[in-house]
PDB file of C-alpha atoms in Angstrom:
ATOM      1  CA  UNK A  27     165.330 141.313 -55.192  1.00 56.00           C
ATOM      2  CA  UNK A  28     161.909 141.894 -56.737  1.00 78.00           C
ATOM      3  CA  UNK A  29     159.249 139.171 -56.791  1.00 93.00           C
ATOM      4  CA  UNK A  30     158.393 139.833 -60.432  1.00 95.00           C
ATOM      5  CA  UNK A  31     159.951 140.947 -63.679  1.00 97.00           C
ATOM      6  CA  UNK A  32     158.498 142.313 -66.905  1.00 97.00           C
ATOM      7  CA  UNK A  33     157.790 139.805 -69.686  1.00 97.00           C
ATOM      8  CA  UNK A  34     157.098 140.732 -73.300  1.00 97.00           C
ATOM      9  CA  UNK A  35     156.296 138.181 -75.998  1.00 97.00           C
ATOM     10  CA  UNK A  36     156.279 139.590 -79.516  1.00 96.00           C
ATOM     11  CA  UNK A  37     155.573 137.781 -82.778  1.00 91.00           C
ATOM     12  CA  UNK A  38     155.708 139.422 -86.225  1.00 88.00           C
ATOM     13  CA  UNK A  39     151.934 139.643 -86.436  1.00 82.00           C
ATOM     14  CA  UNK A  40     151.338 141.153 -82.972  1.00 89.00           C
ATOM     15  CA  UNK A  41     152.388 141.672 -79.372  1.00 93.00           C
ATOM     16  CA  UNK A  42     151.103 138.503 -77.666  1.00 93.00           C
ATOM     17  CA  UNK A  43     151.725 139.364 -74.018  1.00 95.00           C
ATOM     18  CA  UNK A  44     153.179 142.097 -71.816  1.00 96.00           C
ATOM     19  CA  UNK A  45     152.821 141.406 -68.084  1.00 97.00           C
ATOM     20  CA  UNK A  46     154.740 141.211 -64.814  1.00 97.00           C
ATOM     21  CA  UNK A  47     155.711 137.572 -64.165  1.00 97.00           C
ATOM     22  CA  UNK A  48     157.185 135.353 -61.463  1.00 97.00           C
ATOM     23  CA  UNK A  49     158.823 132.998 -63.947  1.00 96.00           C
ATOM     24  CA  UNK A  50     159.105 132.133 -67.626  1.00 98.00           C
ATOM     25  CA  UNK A  51     159.985 128.633 -68.879  1.00 98.00           C
ATOM     26  CA  UNK A  52     161.725 128.719 -72.246  1.00 97.00           C
ATOM     27  CA  UNK A  53     162.517 126.014 -74.837  1.00 96.00           C
ATOM     28  CA  UNK A  54     166.175 126.916 -75.370  1.00 95.00           C
ATOM     29  CA  UNK A  55     168.107 125.533 -78.319  1.00 91.00           C
ATOM     30  CA  UNK A  56     170.641 124.095 -75.856  1.00 90.00           C
ATOM     31  CA  UNK A  57     168.020 122.928 -73.361  1.00 92.00           C
ATOM     32  CA  UNK A  58     165.028 124.221 -71.456  1.00 95.00           C
ATOM     33  CA  UNK A  59     165.508 126.945 -68.879  1.00 96.00           C
ATOM     34  CA  UNK A  60     163.514 128.979 -66.395  1.00 97.00           C
ATOM     35  CA  UNK A  61     164.031 132.723 -66.021  1.00 96.00           C
ATOM     36  CA  UNK A  62     163.065 134.339 -62.722  1.00 96.00           C
ATOM     37  CA  UNK A  63     163.699 137.797 -61.230  1.00 96.00           C
ATOM     38  CA  UNK A  64     167.421 138.297 -60.747  1.00 94.00           C
ATOM     39  CA  UNK A  65     168.396 135.868 -63.529  1.00 94.00           C
ATOM     40  CA  UNK A  66     171.849 136.477 -64.977  1.00 95.00           C
ATOM     41  CA  UNK A  67     171.819 138.422 -68.249  1.00 96.00           C
ATOM     42  CA  UNK A  68     171.633 136.165 -71.296  1.00 96.00           C
ATOM     43  CA  UNK A  69     170.494 135.996 -74.883  1.00 96.00           C
ATOM     44  CA  UNK A  70     168.980 132.607 -75.639  1.00 96.00           C
ATOM     45  CA  UNK A  71     168.205 131.074 -79.038  1.00 95.00           C
ATOM     46  CA  UNK A  72     164.887 129.252 -78.875  1.00 95.00           C
ATOM     47  CA  UNK A  73     163.697 126.105 -80.606  1.00 92.00           C
ATOM     48  CA  UNK A  74     160.059 125.260 -81.372  1.00 92.00           C
ATOM     49  CA  UNK A  75     158.197 124.495 -78.188  1.00 92.00           C
ATOM     50  CA  UNK A  76     155.972 125.812 -75.431  1.00 95.00           C
ATOM     51  CA  UNK A  77     156.750 128.940 -73.445  1.00 97.00           C
ATOM     52  CA  UNK A  78     155.148 128.770 -70.003  1.00 97.00           C
ATOM     53  CA  UNK A  79     154.501 132.021 -68.162  1.00 97.00           C
ATOM     54  CA  UNK A  80     153.502 132.327 -64.501  1.00 97.00           C
ATOM     55  CA  UNK A  81     152.204 135.828 -63.899  1.00 94.00           C
ATOM     56  CA  UNK A  82     152.352 137.882 -60.724  1.00 93.00           C
ATOM     57  CA  UNK A  83     149.082 136.303 -59.495  1.00 94.00           C
ATOM     58  CA  UNK A  84     150.344 132.744 -60.047  1.00 94.00           C
ATOM     59  CA  UNK A  85     148.245 132.136 -63.165  1.00 95.00           C
ATOM     60  CA  UNK A  86     149.974 129.908 -65.724  1.00 96.00           C
ATOM     61  CA  UNK A  87     149.612 130.430 -69.470  1.00 96.00           C
ATOM     62  CA  UNK A  88     151.304 128.746 -72.423  1.00 96.00           C
ATOM     63  CA  UNK A  89     152.358 129.916 -75.867  1.00 96.00           C
ATOM     64  CA  UNK A  90     153.524 127.774 -78.798  1.00 94.00           C
ATOM     65  CA  UNK A  91     156.463 129.244 -80.698  1.00 93.00           C
ATOM     66  CA  UNK A  92     158.305 128.098 -83.798  1.00 89.00           C
ATOM     67  CA  UNK A  93     161.617 129.514 -82.598  1.00 91.00           C
ATOM     68  CA  UNK A  94     163.174 132.910 -81.989  1.00 94.00           C
ATOM     69  CA  UNK A  95     165.278 134.345 -79.207  1.00 96.00           C
ATOM     70  CA  UNK A  96     164.882 135.749 -75.705  1.00 97.00           C
ATOM     71  CA  UNK A  97     166.841 138.478 -73.984  1.00 97.00           C
ATOM     72  CA  UNK A  98     166.987 138.032 -70.205  1.00 97.00           C
ATOM     73  CA  UNK A  99     168.411 140.758 -67.995  1.00 94.00           C
ATOM     74  CA  UNK A 100     167.179 139.905 -64.485  1.00 84.00           C
ATOM     75  CA  UNK A 101     164.512 142.600 -64.479  1.00 94.00           C
ATOM     76  CA  UNK A 102     162.807 141.542 -67.697  1.00 96.00           C
ATOM     77  CA  UNK A 103     162.527 138.925 -70.422  1.00 97.00           C
ATOM     78  CA  UNK A 104     161.874 140.002 -74.001  1.00 97.00           C
ATOM     79  CA  UNK A 105     161.000 137.147 -76.340  1.00 97.00           C
ATOM     80  CA  UNK A 106     160.858 137.632 -80.101  1.00 97.00           C
ATOM     81  CA  UNK A 107     159.148 134.634 -81.681  1.00 95.00           C
ATOM     82  CA  UNK A 108     159.311 133.752 -85.366  1.00 90.00           C
ATOM     83  CA  UNK A 109     155.709 132.532 -85.119  1.00 89.00           C
ATOM     84  CA  UNK A 110     153.774 132.532 -81.854  1.00 91.00           C
ATOM     85  CA  UNK A 111     150.276 131.554 -80.746  1.00 92.00           C
ATOM     86  CA  UNK A 112     148.460 131.224 -77.454  1.00 93.00           C
ATOM     87  CA  UNK A 113     148.252 127.519 -76.597  1.00 92.00           C
ATOM     88  CA  UNK A 114     144.446 127.613 -76.718  1.00 93.00           C
ATOM     89  CA  UNK A 115     144.607 129.169 -80.220  1.00 91.00           C
ATOM     90  CA  UNK A 116     146.779 126.370 -81.605  1.00 90.00           C
ATOM     91  CA  UNK A 117     144.685 124.324 -83.986  1.00 90.00           C
ATOM     92  CA  UNK A 118     145.713 122.081 -86.848  1.00 90.00           C
ATOM     93  CA  UNK A 119     145.732 124.979 -89.348  1.00 89.00           C
ATOM     94  CA  UNK A 120     148.026 127.124 -87.169  1.00 87.00           C
ATOM     95  CA  UNK A 121     150.315 124.146 -86.590  1.00 89.00           C
ATOM     96  CA  UNK A 122     150.395 123.366 -90.329  1.00 88.00           C
ATOM     97  CA  UNK A 123     151.501 126.971 -90.959  1.00 85.00           C
ATOM     98  CA  UNK A 124     154.371 126.500 -88.510  1.00 85.00           C
ATOM     99  CA  UNK A 125     155.323 123.166 -90.111  1.00 86.00           C
ATOM    100  CA  UNK A 126     155.366 124.750 -93.578  1.00 87.00           C
ATOM    101  CA  UNK A 127     157.741 127.458 -92.325  1.00 84.00           C
ATOM    102  CA  UNK A 128     160.067 124.814 -90.837  1.00 84.00           C
ATOM    103  CA  UNK A 129     159.977 122.806 -94.073  1.00 85.00           C
ATOM    104  CA  UNK A 130     160.823 125.927 -96.116  1.00 86.00           C
ATOM    105  CA  UNK A 131     163.877 126.534 -93.912  1.00 82.00           C
ATOM    106  CA  UNK A 132     165.044 122.947 -94.337  1.00 81.00           C
ATOM    107  CA  UNK A 133     164.616 123.059 -98.118  1.00 83.00           C
ATOM    108  CA  UNK A 134     166.450 126.389 -98.342  1.00 83.00           C
ATOM    109  CA  UNK A 135     169.347 124.957 -96.308  1.00 78.00           C
ATOM    110  CA  UNK A 136     169.503 121.892 -98.556  1.00 80.00           C
ATOM    111  CA  UNK A 137     169.528 124.092-101.669  1.00 79.00           C
ATOM    112  CA  UNK A 138     172.324 126.268-100.241  1.00 76.00           C
ATOM    113  CA  UNK A 139     174.312 123.145 -99.469  1.00 73.00           C
ATOM    114  CA  UNK A 140     173.775 121.837-103.002  1.00 73.00           C
ATOM    115  CA  UNK A 141     174.531 125.100-104.802  1.00 72.00           C
ATOM    116  CA  UNK A 142     177.195 126.647-102.606  1.00 71.00           C
ATOM    117  CA  UNK A 143     178.606 123.742-100.671  1.00 65.00           C
ATOM    118  CA  UNK A 144     177.286 125.194 -97.403  1.00 57.00           C
ATOM    119  CA  UNK A 145     178.334 123.403 -94.239  1.00 62.00           C
ATOM    120  CA  UNK A 146     176.420 120.230 -93.422  1.00 62.00           C
ATOM    121  CA  UNK A 147     175.696 121.745 -90.001  1.00 69.00           C
ATOM    122  CA  UNK A 148     173.248 124.171 -91.610  1.00 70.00           C
ATOM    123  CA  UNK A 149     171.157 121.319 -93.006  1.00 71.00           C
ATOM    124  CA  UNK A 150     171.402 119.412 -89.727  1.00 76.00           C
ATOM    125  CA  UNK A 151     170.169 122.490 -87.834  1.00 78.00           C
ATOM    126  CA  UNK A 152     167.236 122.850 -90.228  1.00 78.00           C
ATOM    127  CA  UNK A 153     166.403 119.142 -89.859  1.00 80.00           C
ATOM    128  CA  UNK A 154     166.492 119.546 -86.061  1.00 82.00           C
ATOM    129  CA  UNK A 155     164.163 122.551 -86.324  1.00 80.00           C
ATOM    130  CA  UNK A 156     161.710 120.416 -88.281  1.00 81.00           C
ATOM    131  CA  UNK A 157     161.949 117.565 -85.742  1.00 84.00           C
ATOM    132  CA  UNK A 158     161.391 120.018 -82.866  1.00 86.00           C
ATOM    133  CA  UNK A 159     158.339 121.395 -84.674  1.00 83.00           C
ATOM    134  CA  UNK A 160     156.946 117.857 -85.073  1.00 86.00           C
ATOM    135  CA  UNK A 161     157.580 117.177 -81.367  1.00 87.00           C
ATOM    136  CA  UNK A 162     155.722 120.373 -80.416  1.00 87.00           C
ATOM    137  CA  UNK A 163     152.701 119.252 -82.424  1.00 86.00           C
ATOM    138  CA  UNK A 164     152.723 115.784 -80.898  1.00 86.00           C
ATOM    139  CA  UNK A 165     153.056 117.292 -77.393  1.00 83.00           C
ATOM    140  CA  UNK A 166     149.949 119.449 -77.809  1.00 87.00           C
ATOM    141  CA  UNK A 167     147.945 116.793 -79.636  1.00 87.00           C
ATOM    142  CA  UNK A 168     148.272 117.974 -83.242  1.00 84.00           C
ATOM    143  CA  UNK A 169     149.252 115.755 -86.158  1.00 80.00           C
ATOM    144  CA  UNK A 170     152.478 116.707 -87.965  1.00 75.00           C
ATOM    145  CA  UNK A 171     151.451 114.401 -90.835  1.00 74.00           C
ATOM    146  CA  UNK A 172     147.917 115.700 -91.344  1.00 70.00           C
ATOM    147  CA  UNK A 173     148.647 118.011 -94.275  1.00 60.00           C
ATOM    148  CA  UNK A 174     150.274 117.116 -97.543  1.00 56.00           C
ATOM    149  CA  UNK A 175     153.356 119.266 -97.275  1.00 57.00           C
ATOM    150  CA  UNK A 176     155.367 119.684-100.462  1.00 54.00           C
ATOM    151  CA  UNK A 177     158.545 117.634-100.786  1.00 50.00           C
TER     152      UNK A 177
END
């Protein structure tokens, strides 16, 4: 078994990282997980949180994501993030952008429920997304209540 695997982190605005890695820690929707070379194939839905990458030299780096999914195949991990930023680039403005996106999803789910009688699980999932986003901000020292987000 190889000591490393390829890791690619892509967000809509740009390719954030493409390197050989020893491990990747992911904020899975059903719980956190670590992917290492030889990991069983999986597709994982991601919640807002920090992705931690340990490269082939042992250097650790972190990325804040607002959600997305990762494809793991044992030889590589490909992560497509809805919104992604290097941890050191996360400031209050970037976090506010991520919070606004989470709020829009929650409002859209509530409107669908109101207009079409969508399942309550959709609204609950959107509310959880918003709570996970708030937890991410608190974890990295940003204030989820700093901006006046629309109701």
